[in-house]
XYZ file of C-alpha atoms in Angstrom:
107
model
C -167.312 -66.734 190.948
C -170.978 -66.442 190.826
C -171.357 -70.350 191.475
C -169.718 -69.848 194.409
C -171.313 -66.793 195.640
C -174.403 -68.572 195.584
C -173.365 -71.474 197.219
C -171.668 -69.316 199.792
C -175.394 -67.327 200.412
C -176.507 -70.826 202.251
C -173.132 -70.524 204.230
C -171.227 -68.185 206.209
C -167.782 -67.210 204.748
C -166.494 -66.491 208.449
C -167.694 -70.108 209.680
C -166.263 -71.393 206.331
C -162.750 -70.042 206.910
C -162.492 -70.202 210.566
C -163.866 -74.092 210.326
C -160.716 -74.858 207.402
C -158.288 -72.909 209.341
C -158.195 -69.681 206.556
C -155.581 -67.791 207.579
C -154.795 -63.643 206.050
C -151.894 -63.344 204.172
C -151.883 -59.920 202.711
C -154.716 -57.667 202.605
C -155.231 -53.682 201.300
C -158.117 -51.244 201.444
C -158.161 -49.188 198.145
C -160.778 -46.301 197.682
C -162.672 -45.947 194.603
C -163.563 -43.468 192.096
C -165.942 -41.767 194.669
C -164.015 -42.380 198.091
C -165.137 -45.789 198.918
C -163.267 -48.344 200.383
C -162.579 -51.962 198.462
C -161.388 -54.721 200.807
C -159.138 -56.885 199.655
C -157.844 -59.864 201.301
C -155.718 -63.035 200.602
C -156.325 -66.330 202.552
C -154.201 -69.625 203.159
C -155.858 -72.969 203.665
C -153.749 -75.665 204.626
C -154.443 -79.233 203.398
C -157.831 -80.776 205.005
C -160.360 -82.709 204.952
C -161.677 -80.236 202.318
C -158.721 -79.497 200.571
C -155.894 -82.039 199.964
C -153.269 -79.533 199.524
C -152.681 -75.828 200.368
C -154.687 -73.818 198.556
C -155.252 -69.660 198.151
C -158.452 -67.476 198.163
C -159.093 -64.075 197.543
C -161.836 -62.385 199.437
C -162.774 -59.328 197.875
C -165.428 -56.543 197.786
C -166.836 -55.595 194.279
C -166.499 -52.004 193.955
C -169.703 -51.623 191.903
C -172.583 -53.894 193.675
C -170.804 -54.012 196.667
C -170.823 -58.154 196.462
C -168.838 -59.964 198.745
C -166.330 -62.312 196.539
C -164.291 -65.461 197.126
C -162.445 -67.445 194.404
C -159.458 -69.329 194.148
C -156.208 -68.498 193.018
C -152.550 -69.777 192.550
C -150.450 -69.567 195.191
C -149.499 -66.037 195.080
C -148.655 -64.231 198.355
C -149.906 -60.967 197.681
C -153.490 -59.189 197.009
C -151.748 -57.040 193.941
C -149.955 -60.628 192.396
C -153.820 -62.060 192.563
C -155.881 -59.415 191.215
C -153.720 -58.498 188.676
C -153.711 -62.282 187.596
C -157.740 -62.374 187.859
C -157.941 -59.098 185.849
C -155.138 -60.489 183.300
C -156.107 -61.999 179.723
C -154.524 -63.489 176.657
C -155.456 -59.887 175.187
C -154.487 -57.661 177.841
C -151.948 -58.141 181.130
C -151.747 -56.260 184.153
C -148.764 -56.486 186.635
C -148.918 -56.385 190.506
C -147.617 -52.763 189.876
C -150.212 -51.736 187.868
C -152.910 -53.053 189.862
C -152.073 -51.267 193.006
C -151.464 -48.224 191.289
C -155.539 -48.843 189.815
C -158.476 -46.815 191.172
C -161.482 -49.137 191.475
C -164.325 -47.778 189.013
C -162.029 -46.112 187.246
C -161.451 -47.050 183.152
């Protein structure tokens, strides 16, 4: 993520998606531990010249610096199916369900 967040400073992530035809698939607004919102959002990408197959990004605020994030994912469909995959681990799983019932900040 930070690899990409650095290349993405020498880029624009609205030029980016708009130029590879990103398109919003889901998206939710959560608010964290003191009332702020978190964006989330899910993009398609067809195949292109960039990508040679369809491929899935989440675009997401982090609730404590405030970053703007972009990584891939699987080819989920939902925000909730891709967090709670990014936030999973061999050690500890979280379902869609969970996720979206999660408070951002809050441990």
């Amino acid at each position: 993520v930070d690899q990409r967040n650095q290349a993405m400073k020498y880029g624009n992530r609205e030029e980016f998606i708009k130029k590879f035809g990103g398109k919003i698939i889901d998206q939710r607004v959560k608010l964290d531990i003191e009332g702020n919102e978190v964006n989330y959002r899910m993009y398609e990408f067809p195949r292109s010249e960039l990508f040679s197959k369809t491929v899935h990004f989440m675009r997401y605020d982090c609730p404590s610096t405030r970053n703007d994030n972009m990584s891939g994912v699987p080819p989920f469909k939902t925000c909730a199916e891709s967090m709670a995959w990014k936030q999973s681990s061999d050690e500890s799983f979280i379902s869609p369900e969970m996720w979206e019932l999660s408070v951002p900040l809050l441990r």
